[in-house]
Amino acid sequence: MTQHGESAQYWYAFKVFYNKVFEIDKDIREQGVETYFPKVKVYKLREDKQKEQLKPAISSLIFVRCSEEKVWDLQKAFYGRIMLYSHKTDGNRKASPIDEEEMRVFMLVTSVEDDRLEYLDVESVNYKEGQRVRVLDGSYKDCVGYIKRVKGNRRLLVAVEGLALVATSYIPSVFLEKIN
């Protein structure tokens, strides 16, 4: 993954304060860093006209793809506006990289324009109890996740472990393949 002395790049997550995800996204991109956050369309009535607006699907979360050194530089540069999700190892703080495949599937699912996607509180659903499946056809083809009944419908749950969880709209059984 590294070449010519460059550091390996991974996905990392930041908690964004004050619901300023679009602003932080713009500022980080200006530093040449790839970012991602799921967006949803909302409709607001203004002057008797319905206006379409984009808003973050998860109001306080943004993902960045960069080296570990760069992610700490971003934490310092935007101190008080963002907080890096990290963990302690041997008494030192370490950035928590996100598994590449987990992030790929999360991005694939959340980039599909489907107003029936439902963003869930990570703590509220124990999705690991369900059957692990791969979607064979349709909008979510090649996505891997867990099947769980949500509000009476069979849904595919896709997660970035400990950070974000999204439930797709109903997926027919014929589109699913069990994974052991």
CSV table of N, CA, C and O in Angstrom, one decimal, residues 1-129:
chain,number,residue,atom,x,y,z
A,1,MET,N,0.8,-1.2,0.0
A,1,MET,CA,0.0,0.0,0.0
A,1,MET,C,0.9,1.3,0.0
A,1,MET,O,0.4,2.3,-0.4
A,2,THR,N,2.1,1.2,0.5
A,2,THR,CA,2.9,2.3,0.5
A,2,THR,C,3.9,2.3,-0.6
A,2,THR,O,4.4,1.2,-1.0
A,3,GLN,N,4.2,3.4,-1.2
A,3,GLN,CA,5.2,3.5,-2.2
A,3,GLN,C,5.9,4.9,-2.1
A,3,GLN,O,5.3,5.8,-1.7
A,4,HIS,N,7.1,4.9,-2.5
A,4,HIS,CA,8.0,6.1,-2.5
A,4,HIS,C,7.9,6.8,-1.1
A,4,HIS,O,7.8,8.0,-1.0
A,5,GLY,N,7.9,6.0,0.0
A,5,GLY,CA,8.0,6.6,1.3
A,5,GLY,C,6.7,7.2,1.8
A,5,GLY,O,6.7,7.7,2.9
A,6,GLU,N,5.6,7.0,1.1
A,6,GLU,CA,4.3,7.5,1.6
A,6,GLU,C,3.8,6.6,2.6
A,6,GLU,O,4.0,5.4,2.6
A,7,SER,N,3.0,7.2,3.6
A,7,SER,CA,2.4,6.4,4.6
A,7,SER,C,1.1,5.7,4.1
A,7,SER,O,0.5,6.3,3.2
A,8,ALA,N,0.8,4.6,4.6
A,8,ALA,CA,-0.4,3.8,4.3
A,8,ALA,C,-1.6,4.7,4.6
A,8,ALA,O,-1.6,5.4,5.6
A,9,GLN,N,-2.6,4.6,3.8
A,9,GLN,CA,-3.9,5.4,4.0
A,9,GLN,C,-5.0,4.4,4.5
A,9,GLN,O,-5.1,3.3,3.9
A,10,TYR,N,-5.7,4.9,5.5
A,10,TYR,CA,-6.8,4.1,6.0
A,10,TYR,C,-8.0,5.1,6.2
A,10,TYR,O,-7.8,6.3,6.2
A,11,TRP,N,-9.2,4.5,6.4
A,11,TRP,CA,-10.3,5.3,6.8
A,11,TRP,C,-10.3,5.5,8.3
A,11,TRP,O,-10.1,4.5,9.0
A,12,TYR,N,-10.7,6.7,8.7
A,12,TYR,CA,-10.8,7.0,10.1
A,12,TYR,C,-12.1,7.8,10.3
A,12,TYR,O,-12.6,8.3,9.3
A,13,ALA,N,-12.6,7.8,11.5
A,13,ALA,CA,-13.9,8.6,11.8
A,13,ALA,C,-13.6,9.7,12.8
A,13,ALA,O,-12.8,9.5,13.7
A,14,PHE,N,-14.3,10.8,12.5
A,14,PHE,CA,-14.3,11.9,13.5
A,14,PHE,C,-15.8,12.2,13.9
A,14,PHE,O,-16.7,12.1,13.1
A,15,LYS,N,-15.9,12.5,15.2
A,15,LYS,CA,-17.1,13.1,15.7
A,15,LYS,C,-17.1,14.6,15.4
A,15,LYS,O,-16.1,15.2,15.7
A,16,VAL,N,-18.1,15.1,14.8
A,16,VAL,CA,-18.2,16.5,14.4
A,16,VAL,C,-19.1,17.2,15.4
A,16,VAL,O,-20.2,16.8,15.6
A,17,PHE,N,-18.6,18.3,16.0
A,17,PHE,CA,-19.4,19.1,16.9
A,17,PHE,C,-20.2,20.2,16.2
A,17,PHE,O,-19.9,20.6,15.2
A,18,TYR,N,-21.3,20.5,16.9
A,18,TYR,CA,-22.2,21.6,16.5
A,18,TYR,C,-22.9,21.4,15.1
A,18,TYR,O,-23.2,22.4,14.4
A,19,ASN,N,-23.0,20.2,14.7
A,19,ASN,CA,-23.7,19.8,13.4
A,19,ASN,C,-23.1,20.6,12.2
A,19,ASN,O,-23.8,21.1,11.3
A,20,LYS,N,-21.8,20.7,12.2
A,20,LYS,CA,-21.1,21.4,11.1
A,20,LYS,C,-20.4,20.5,10.1
A,20,LYS,O,-19.3,20.7,9.7
A,21,VAL,N,-21.1,19.4,9.8
A,21,VAL,CA,-20.5,18.3,8.9
A,21,VAL,C,-20.1,18.9,7.6
A,21,VAL,O,-19.0,18.7,7.1
A,22,PHE,N,-21.0,19.6,6.9
A,22,PHE,CA,-20.7,20.2,5.6
A,22,PHE,C,-19.5,21.1,5.6
A,22,PHE,O,-18.6,21.1,4.8
A,23,GLU,N,-19.4,22.0,6.7
A,23,GLU,CA,-18.3,22.9,6.8
A,23,GLU,C,-17.0,22.2,7.1
A,23,GLU,O,-16.0,22.5,6.4
A,24,ILE,N,-17.0,21.2,7.9
A,24,ILE,CA,-15.8,20.4,8.2
A,24,ILE,C,-15.4,19.6,7.0
A,24,ILE,O,-14.2,19.6,6.6
A,25,ASP,N,-16.4,19.1,6.3
A,25,ASP,CA,-16.1,18.3,5.0
A,25,ASP,C,-15.3,19.2,4.0
A,25,ASP,O,-14.3,18.8,3.5
A,26,LYS,N,-15.8,20.4,3.8
A,26,LYS,CA,-15.2,21.4,2.9
A,26,LYS,C,-13.8,21.7,3.4
A,26,LYS,O,-12.8,21.7,2.6
A,27,ASP,N,-13.6,22.0,4.7
A,27,ASP,CA,-12.3,22.4,5.2
A,27,ASP,C,-11.3,21.3,5.1
A,27,ASP,O,-10.1,21.5,4.8
A,28,ILE,N,-11.7,20.0,5.4
A,28,ILE,CA,-10.8,18.9,5.3
A,28,ILE,C,-10.4,18.6,3.8
A,28,ILE,O,-9.3,18.3,3.5
A,29,ARG,N,-11.4,18.7,2.9
A,29,ARG,CA,-11.1,18.4,1.5
A,29,ARG,C,-10.1,19.5,1.0
A,29,ARG,O,-9.3,19.1,0.1
A,30,GLU,N,-10.2,20.7,1.4
A,30,GLU,CA,-9.3,21.7,1.0
A,30,GLU,C,-7.8,21.4,1.4
A,30,GLU,O,-6.9,21.9,0.8
A,31,GLN,N,-7.7,20.5,2.3
A,31,GLN,CA,-6.3,20.0,2.7
A,31,GLN,C,-5.9,18.8,1.9
A,31,GLN,O,-4.9,18.1,2.2
A,32,GLY,N,-6.7,18.4,0.9
A,32,GLY,CA,-6.4,17.3,0.0
A,32,GLY,C,-6.7,15.9,0.5
A,32,GLY,O,-6.2,14.9,0.1
A,33,VAL,N,-7.6,15.9,1.5
A,33,VAL,CA,-8.0,14.6,2.2
A,33,VAL,C,-9.3,14.2,1.7
A,33,VAL,O,-10.3,14.9,1.6
A,34,GLU,N,-9.4,12.9,1.3
A,34,GLU,CA,-10.7,12.3,0.9
A,34,GLU,C,-11.6,12.2,2.1
A,34,GLU,O,-11.2,11.8,3.2
A,35,THR,N,-12.9,12.5,1.9
A,35,THR,CA,-13.9,12.4,3.0
A,35,THR,C,-15.1,11.7,2.5
A,35,THR,O,-15.3,11.5,1.3
A,36,TYR,N,-15.9,11.2,3.5
A,36,TYR,CA,-17.2,10.6,3.2
A,36,TYR,C,-18.1,10.8,4.4
A,36,TYR,O,-17.7,10.6,5.5
A,37,PHE,N,-19.4,11.1,4.1
A,37,PHE,CA,-20.4,11.0,5.1
A,37,PHE,C,-21.7,10.8,4.3
A,37,PHE,O,-21.9,11.4,3.2
A,38,PRO,N,-22.6,9.9,4.8
A,38,PRO,CA,-23.9,9.7,4.2
A,38,PRO,C,-24.8,10.9,4.2
A,38,PRO,O,-24.8,11.6,5.3
A,39,LYS,N,-25.5,11.1,3.2
A,39,LYS,CA,-26.4,12.3,3.1
A,39,LYS,C,-27.8,11.8,2.8
A,39,LYS,O,-28.0,10.8,2.2
A,40,VAL,N,-28.8,12.6,3.2
A,40,VAL,CA,-30.2,12.3,2.9
A,40,VAL,C,-30.8,13.6,2.4
A,40,VAL,O,-30.4,14.7,2.8
A,41,LYS,N,-31.8,13.4,1.5
A,41,LYS,CA,-32.6,14.5,1.0
A,41,LYS,C,-33.7,14.8,2.0
A,41,LYS,O,-34.4,13.9,2.4
A,42,VAL,N,-33.9,16.1,2.3
A,42,VAL,CA,-35.1,16.5,3.1
A,42,VAL,C,-35.8,17.6,2.3
A,42,VAL,O,-35.2,18.3,1.5
A,43,TYR,N,-37.1,17.7,2.5
A,43,TYR,CA,-37.9,18.7,1.8
A,43,TYR,C,-38.5,19.6,2.8
A,43,TYR,O,-39.1,19.3,3.8
A,44,LYS,N,-38.2,20.9,2.6
A,44,LYS,CA,-38.7,22.0,3.5
A,44,LYS,C,-39.7,22.9,2.6
A,44,LYS,O,-39.4,23.2,1.5
A,45,LEU,N,-40.7,23.3,3.3
A,45,LEU,CA,-41.7,24.2,2.6
A,45,LEU,C,-41.2,25.6,2.9
A,45,LEU,O,-41.1,26.1,4.0
A,46,ARG,N,-40.9,26.4,1.8
A,46,ARG,CA,-40.5,27.8,1.9
A,46,ARG,C,-41.3,28.6,0.9
A,46,ARG,O,-41.3,28.3,-0.3
A,47,GLU,N,-42.0,29.6,1.4
A,47,GLU,CA,-42.8,30.5,0.5
A,47,GLU,C,-43.7,29.7,-0.4
A,47,GLU,O,-43.7,29.9,-1.6
A,48,ASP,N,-44.4,28.7,0.2
A,48,ASP,CA,-45.3,27.8,-0.5
A,48,ASP,C,-44.7,27.0,-1.6
A,48,ASP,O,-45.3,26.5,-2.5
A,49,LYS,N,-43.4,26.8,-1.6
A,49,LYS,CA,-42.6,26.0,-2.5
A,49,LYS,C,-41.9,24.9,-1.7
A,49,LYS,O,-41.3,25.3,-0.6
A,50,GLN,N,-41.9,23.7,-2.2
A,50,GLN,CA,-41.1,22.7,-1.5
A,50,GLN,C,-39.6,22.7,-2.0
A,50,GLN,O,-39.4,22.6,-3.2
A,51,LYS,N,-38.7,22.9,-1.1
A,51,LYS,CA,-37.3,23.0,-1.4
A,51,LYS,C,-36.6,21.7,-1.0
A,51,LYS,O,-36.8,21.3,0.1
A,52,GLU,N,-35.8,21.2,-1.9
A,52,GLU,CA,-35.0,20.0,-1.6
A,52,GLU,C,-33.7,20.4,-1.0
A,52,GLU,O,-33.0,21.3,-1.5
A,53,GLN,N,-33.3,19.8,0.1
A,53,GLN,CA,-32.0,20.1,0.8
A,53,GLN,C,-31.3,18.8,1.1
A,53,GLN,O,-32.0,17.8,1.4
A,54,LEU,N,-30.0,18.8,1.1
A,54,LEU,CA,-29.2,17.7,1.6
A,54,LEU,C,-28.8,17.9,3.0
A,54,LEU,O,-28.5,19.1,3.4
A,55,LYS,N,-28.8,16.9,3.8
A,55,LYS,CA,-28.3,17.0,5.2
A,55,LYS,C,-27.6,15.7,5.5
A,55,LYS,O,-27.8,14.7,4.9
A,56,PRO,N,-26.7,15.8,6.5
A,56,PRO,CA,-26.0,14.6,6.9
A,56,PRO,C,-27.0,13.6,7.5
A,56,PRO,O,-27.8,13.9,8.2
A,57,ALA,N,-26.9,12.3,7.0
A,57,ALA,CA,-27.7,11.3,7.6
A,57,ALA,C,-27.4,11.0,9.1
A,57,ALA,O,-28.3,10.7,9.8
A,58,ILE,N,-26.2,11.2,9.4
A,58,ILE,CA,-25.7,11.0,10.8
A,58,ILE,C,-25.1,12.4,11.2
A,58,ILE,O,-24.0,12.7,10.7
A,59,SER,N,-25.8,13.1,12.0
A,59,SER,CA,-25.4,14.6,12.1
A,59,SER,C,-24.0,14.9,12.7
A,59,SER,O,-23.5,16.0,12.5
A,60,SER,N,-23.4,13.9,13.3
A,60,SER,CA,-22.1,14.3,13.9
A,60,SER,C,-20.9,13.3,13.5
A,60,SER,O,-20.0,13.1,14.3
A,61,LEU,N,-21.0,12.8,12.3
A,61,LEU,CA,-20.0,11.8,11.9
A,61,LEU,C,-19.5,12.1,10.5
A,61,LEU,O,-20.2,12.3,9.6
A,62,ILE,N,-18.1,12.0,10.4
A,62,ILE,CA,-17.5,12.2,9.1
A,62,ILE,C,-16.3,11.2,9.0
A,62,ILE,O,-15.7,11.0,10.0
A,63,PHE,N,-16.1,10.6,7.8
A,63,PHE,CA,-15.0,9.7,7.6
A,63,PHE,C,-13.9,10.3,6.8
A,63,PHE,O,-14.3,11.1,5.9
A,64,VAL,N,-12.7,10.1,7.1
A,64,VAL,CA,-11.6,10.6,6.2
A,64,VAL,C,-10.7,9.4,5.9
A,64,VAL,O,-10.5,8.5,6.6
A,65,ARG,N,-10.0,9.5,4.7
A,65,ARG,CA,-9.1,8.5,4.3
A,65,ARG,C,-7.7,9.2,4.1
A,65,ARG,O,-7.5,10.1,3.3
A,66,CYS,N,-6.8,8.8,5.0
A,66,CYS,CA,-5.5,9.4,5.0
A,66,CYS,C,-4.5,8.6,5.8
A,66,CYS,O,-4.9,7.5,6.3
A,67,SER,N,-3.3,9.1,6.0
A,67,SER,CA,-2.3,8.4,6.8
A,67,SER,C,-2.6,8.6,8.3
A,67,SER,O,-3.3,9.6,8.6
A,68,GLU,N,-2.1,7.8,9.2
A,68,GLU,CA,-2.3,8.0,10.6
A,68,GLU,C,-1.7,9.4,11.0
A,68,GLU,O,-2.3,10.1,11.8
A,69,GLU,N,-0.6,9.7,10.5
A,69,GLU,CA,0.1,11.0,10.8
A,69,GLU,C,-0.8,12.1,10.4
A,69,GLU,O,-1.0,13.1,11.2
A,70,LYS,N,-1.4,12.1,9.2
A,70,LYS,CA,-2.3,13.1,8.7
A,70,LYS,C,-3.6,13.3,9.6
A,70,LYS,O,-4.0,14.4,9.8
A,71,VAL,N,-4.1,12.1,10.0
A,71,VAL,CA,-5.3,12.2,10.8
A,71,VAL,C,-5.1,12.9,12.1
A,71,VAL,O,-5.9,13.7,12.6
A,72,TRP,N,-3.9,12.7,12.7
A,72,TRP,CA,-3.6,13.5,13.9
A,72,TRP,C,-3.4,14.9,13.6
A,72,TRP,O,-3.7,15.8,14.4
A,73,ASP,N,-2.8,15.3,12.5
A,73,ASP,CA,-2.6,16.7,12.0
A,73,ASP,C,-4.0,17.3,11.9
A,73,ASP,O,-4.2,18.5,12.3
A,74,LEU,N,-5.0,16.6,11.4
A,74,LEU,CA,-6.4,17.1,11.2
A,74,LEU,C,-7.0,17.3,12.6
A,74,LEU,O,-7.6,18.4,12.8
A,75,GLN,N,-6.8,16.4,13.5
A,75,GLN,CA,-7.3,16.5,14.9
A,75,GLN,C,-6.8,17.8,15.5
A,75,GLN,O,-7.5,18.6,16.1
A,76,LYS,N,-5.5,18.1,15.3
A,76,LYS,CA,-4.9,19.3,15.9
A,76,LYS,C,-5.4,20.6,15.2
A,76,LYS,O,-5.8,21.6,15.8
A,77,ALA,N,-5.5,20.5,13.8
A,77,ALA,CA,-5.9,21.7,13.0
A,77,ALA,C,-7.4,22.1,13.3
A,77,ALA,O,-7.7,23.3,13.3
A,78,PHE,N,-8.2,21.1,13.6
A,78,PHE,CA,-9.6,21.4,13.9
A,78,PHE,C,-10.0,21.2,15.3
A,78,PHE,O,-11.2,20.8,15.6
A,79,TYR,N,-9.1,21.3,16.2
A,79,TYR,CA,-9.3,21.1,17.6
A,79,TYR,C,-10.5,21.9,18.1
A,79,TYR,O,-10.6,23.1,17.8
A,80,GLY,N,-11.4,21.3,18.8
A,80,GLY,CA,-12.6,21.9,19.3
A,80,GLY,C,-13.8,21.8,18.4
A,80,GLY,O,-14.9,22.2,18.7
A,81,ARG,N,-13.5,21.4,17.1
A,81,ARG,CA,-14.6,21.3,16.1
A,81,ARG,C,-14.9,19.8,15.8
A,81,ARG,O,-15.9,19.4,15.3
A,82,ILE,N,-13.8,18.9,16.0
A,82,ILE,CA,-13.9,17.5,15.7
A,82,ILE,C,-13.2,16.7,16.8
A,82,ILE,O,-12.3,17.3,17.5
A,83,MET,N,-13.5,15.4,16.9
A,83,MET,CA,-12.8,14.6,17.8
A,83,MET,C,-12.6,13.2,17.1
A,83,MET,O,-13.5,12.6,16.6
A,84,LEU,N,-11.3,12.8,17.0
A,84,LEU,CA,-10.9,11.6,16.4
A,84,LEU,C,-11.4,10.4,17.2
A,84,LEU,O,-11.1,10.4,18.4
A,85,TYR,N,-12.0,9.4,16.6
A,85,TYR,CA,-12.3,8.1,17.3
A,85,TYR,C,-11.0,7.4,17.4
A,85,TYR,O,-10.3,7.1,16.4
A,86,SER,N,-10.6,7.1,18.7
A,86,SER,CA,-9.3,6.5,18.9
A,86,SER,C,-9.4,5.5,20.1
A,86,SER,O,-10.4,5.4,20.7
A,87,HIS,N,-8.3,4.9,20.4
A,87,HIS,CA,-8.3,3.9,21.5
A,87,HIS,C,-6.9,4.0,22.2
A,87,HIS,O,-6.0,4.6,21.6
A,88,LYS,N,-6.8,3.5,23.4
A,88,LYS,CA,-5.6,3.5,24.2
A,88,LYS,C,-4.9,2.2,24.0
A,88,LYS,O,-5.5,1.2,24.2
A,89,THR,N,-3.6,2.2,23.7
A,89,THR,CA,-2.7,1.1,23.6
A,89,THR,C,-1.4,1.4,24.3
A,89,THR,O,-0.8,2.4,24.0
A,90,ASP,N,-1.1,0.6,25.3
A,90,ASP,CA,0.2,0.8,26.1
A,90,ASP,C,0.3,2.2,26.6
A,90,ASP,O,1.3,2.8,26.6
A,91,GLY,N,-0.9,2.8,27.0
A,91,GLY,CA,-0.9,4.1,27.6
A,91,GLY,C,-0.9,5.2,26.6
A,91,GLY,O,-0.9,6.4,27.0
A,92,ASN,N,-0.8,4.9,25.3
A,92,ASN,CA,-0.8,5.9,24.3
A,92,ASN,C,-2.1,5.9,23.5
A,92,ASN,O,-2.6,4.8,23.3
A,93,ARG,N,-2.5,7.0,23.0
A,93,ARG,CA,-3.7,7.1,22.1
A,93,ARG,C,-3.3,6.7,20.7
A,93,ARG,O,-2.3,7.2,20.2
A,94,LYS,N,-4.1,5.8,20.1
A,94,LYS,CA,-3.9,5.4,18.7
A,94,LYS,C,-5.2,5.7,17.9
A,94,LYS,O,-6.3,5.5,18.4
A,95,ALA,N,-5.0,6.2,16.7
A,95,ALA,CA,-6.2,6.3,15.9
A,95,ALA,C,-6.8,5.0,15.6
A,95,ALA,O,-6.0,4.0,15.5
A,96,SER,N,-8.1,4.9,15.4
A,96,SER,CA,-8.8,3.6,15.2
A,96,SER,C,-9.1,3.5,13.7
A,96,SER,O,-10.1,4.1,13.2
A,97,PRO,N,-8.3,2.8,12.9
A,97,PRO,CA,-8.6,2.6,11.5
A,97,PRO,C,-9.8,1.8,11.3
A,97,PRO,O,-10.1,0.9,12.1
A,98,ILE,N,-10.5,2.0,10.2
A,98,ILE,CA,-11.7,1.3,9.9
A,98,ILE,C,-11.4,0.3,8.8
A,98,ILE,O,-10.7,0.6,7.8
A,99,ASP,N,-11.9,-1.0,8.9
A,99,ASP,CA,-11.6,-2.0,8.0
A,99,ASP,C,-12.0,-1.5,6.6
A,99,ASP,O,-13.2,-1.0,6.4
A,100,GLU,N,-11.2,-1.7,5.6
A,100,GLU,CA,-11.4,-1.2,4.2
A,100,GLU,C,-12.7,-1.8,3.6
A,100,GLU,O,-13.5,-1.1,3.0
A,101,GLU,N,-12.9,-3.1,3.8
A,101,GLU,CA,-14.1,-3.8,3.2
A,101,GLU,C,-15.4,-3.3,3.9
A,101,GLU,O,-16.4,-3.1,3.3
A,102,GLU,N,-15.3,-3.1,5.3
A,102,GLU,CA,-16.5,-2.6,6.0
A,102,GLU,C,-16.8,-1.3,5.5
A,102,GLU,O,-18.0,-1.0,5.3
A,103,MET,N,-15.9,-0.4,5.3
A,103,MET,CA,-16.1,0.9,4.8
A,103,MET,C,-16.6,0.9,3.4
A,103,MET,O,-17.6,1.7,3.0
A,104,ARG,N,-16.1,0.1,2.5
A,104,ARG,CA,-16.6,0.0,1.1
A,104,ARG,C,-18.0,-0.4,1.1
A,104,ARG,O,-18.8,0.2,0.4
A,105,VAL,N,-18.4,-1.4,1.9
A,105,VAL,CA,-19.8,-1.8,1.9
A,105,VAL,C,-20.7,-0.7,2.5
A,105,VAL,O,-21.8,-0.4,1.9
A,106,PHE,N,-20.3,-0.1,3.5
A,106,PHE,CA,-21.1,1.0,4.1
A,106,PHE,C,-21.3,2.1,3.1
A,106,PHE,O,-22.4,2.6,3.0
A,107,MET,N,-20.2,2.5,2.4
A,107,MET,CA,-20.3,3.6,1.4
A,107,MET,C,-21.3,3.1,0.3
A,107,MET,O,-22.1,4.0,-0.2
A,108,LEU,N,-21.2,1.9,-0.1
A,108,LEU,CA,-22.0,1.4,-1.2
A,108,LEU,C,-23.5,1.5,-0.8
A,108,LEU,O,-24.3,2.0,-1.6
A,109,VAL,N,-23.8,1.0,0.4
A,109,VAL,CA,-25.2,1.0,0.8
A,109,VAL,C,-25.7,2.4,1.0
A,109,VAL,O,-26.8,2.8,0.6
A,110,THR,N,-24.9,3.3,1.6
A,110,THR,CA,-25.4,4.6,2.0
A,110,THR,C,-25.4,5.6,0.8
A,110,THR,O,-26.0,6.7,0.9
A,111,SER,N,-24.8,5.2,-0.3
A,111,SER,CA,-24.7,6.1,-1.5
A,111,SER,C,-25.9,5.8,-2.4
A,111,SER,O,-26.2,6.6,-3.4
A,112,VAL,N,-26.6,4.7,-2.2
A,112,VAL,CA,-27.8,4.4,-3.0
A,112,VAL,C,-28.9,5.4,-2.6
A,112,VAL,O,-29.2,5.6,-1.4
A,113,GLU,N,-29.6,6.0,-3.6
A,113,GLU,CA,-30.7,6.9,-3.3
A,113,GLU,C,-31.9,6.1,-3.0
A,113,GLU,O,-32.6,5.6,-3.9
A,114,ASP,N,-32.1,5.9,-1.7
A,114,ASP,CA,-33.3,5.1,-1.2
A,114,ASP,C,-33.8,5.8,0.0
A,114,ASP,O,-33.1,5.8,1.1
A,115,ASP,N,-34.9,6.4,-0.1
A,115,ASP,CA,-35.5,7.2,1.1
A,115,ASP,C,-36.0,6.2,2.2
A,115,ASP,O,-36.4,6.7,3.2
A,116,ARG,N,-35.9,4.9,1.9
A,116,ARG,CA,-36.3,3.9,2.9
A,116,ARG,C,-35.1,3.5,3.8
A,116,ARG,O,-35.3,2.6,4.6
A,117,LEU,N,-33.9,3.9,3.5
A,117,LEU,CA,-32.8,3.6,4.3
A,117,LEU,C,-33.1,4.2,5.7
A,117,LEU,O,-33.6,5.3,5.9
A,118,GLU,N,-32.7,3.4,6.7
A,118,GLU,CA,-33.0,3.8,8.1
A,118,GLU,C,-31.7,3.8,8.9
A,118,GLU,O,-31.0,2.7,9.0
A,119,TYR,N,-31.3,4.9,9.4
A,119,TYR,CA,-30.0,5.0,10.2
A,119,TYR,C,-30.4,4.7,11.7
A,119,TYR,O,-31.3,5.3,12.2
A,120,LEU,N,-29.8,3.7,12.2
A,120,LEU,CA,-30.1,3.3,13.6
A,120,LEU,C,-29.0,3.6,14.6
A,120,LEU,O,-27.8,3.7,14.2
A,121,ASP,N,-29.4,3.7,15.8
A,121,ASP,CA,-28.4,3.8,16.9
A,121,ASP,C,-27.7,2.5,17.0
A,121,ASP,O,-28.3,1.5,17.2
A,122,VAL,N,-26.3,2.6,17.0
A,122,VAL,CA,-25.5,1.4,17.0
A,122,VAL,C,-25.8,0.5,18.2
A,122,VAL,O,-25.8,-0.7,18.2
A,123,GLU,N,-26.1,1.2,19.3
A,123,GLU,CA,-26.4,0.5,20.6
A,123,GLU,C,-27.7,-0.2,20.6
A,123,GLU,O,-28.0,-1.2,21.4
A,124,SER,N,-28.7,0.2,19.7
A,124,SER,CA,-30.1,-0.3,19.8
A,124,SER,C,-30.3,-1.6,19.1
A,124,SER,O,-31.3,-2.2,19.3
A,125,VAL,N,-29.4,-2.1,18.3
A,125,VAL,CA,-29.6,-3.3,17.5
A,125,VAL,C,-28.4,-4.2,17.7
A,125,VAL,O,-27.3,-3.9,17.4
A,126,ASN,N,-28.7,-5.5,18.1
A,126,ASN,CA,-27.7,-6.5,18.1
A,126,ASN,C,-27.7,-7.3,16.8
A,126,ASN,O,-28.3,-8.3,16.8
A,127,TYR,N,-27.2,-6.7,15.8
A,127,TYR,CA,-27.3,-7.3,14.5
A,127,TYR,C,-26.5,-8.5,14.3
A,127,TYR,O,-26.7,-9.3,13.4
A,128,LYS,N,-25.6,-8.8,15.2
A,128,LYS,CA,-24.7,-10.0,15.0
A,128,LYS,C,-25.5,-11.3,15.3
A,128,LYS,O,-25.1,-12.4,14.9
A,129,GLU,N,-26.7,-11.2,15.9
A,129,GLU,CA,-27.6,-12.4,16.1
A,129,GLU,C,-28.1,-12.9,14.8
A,129,GLU,O,-28.5,-14.1,14.7
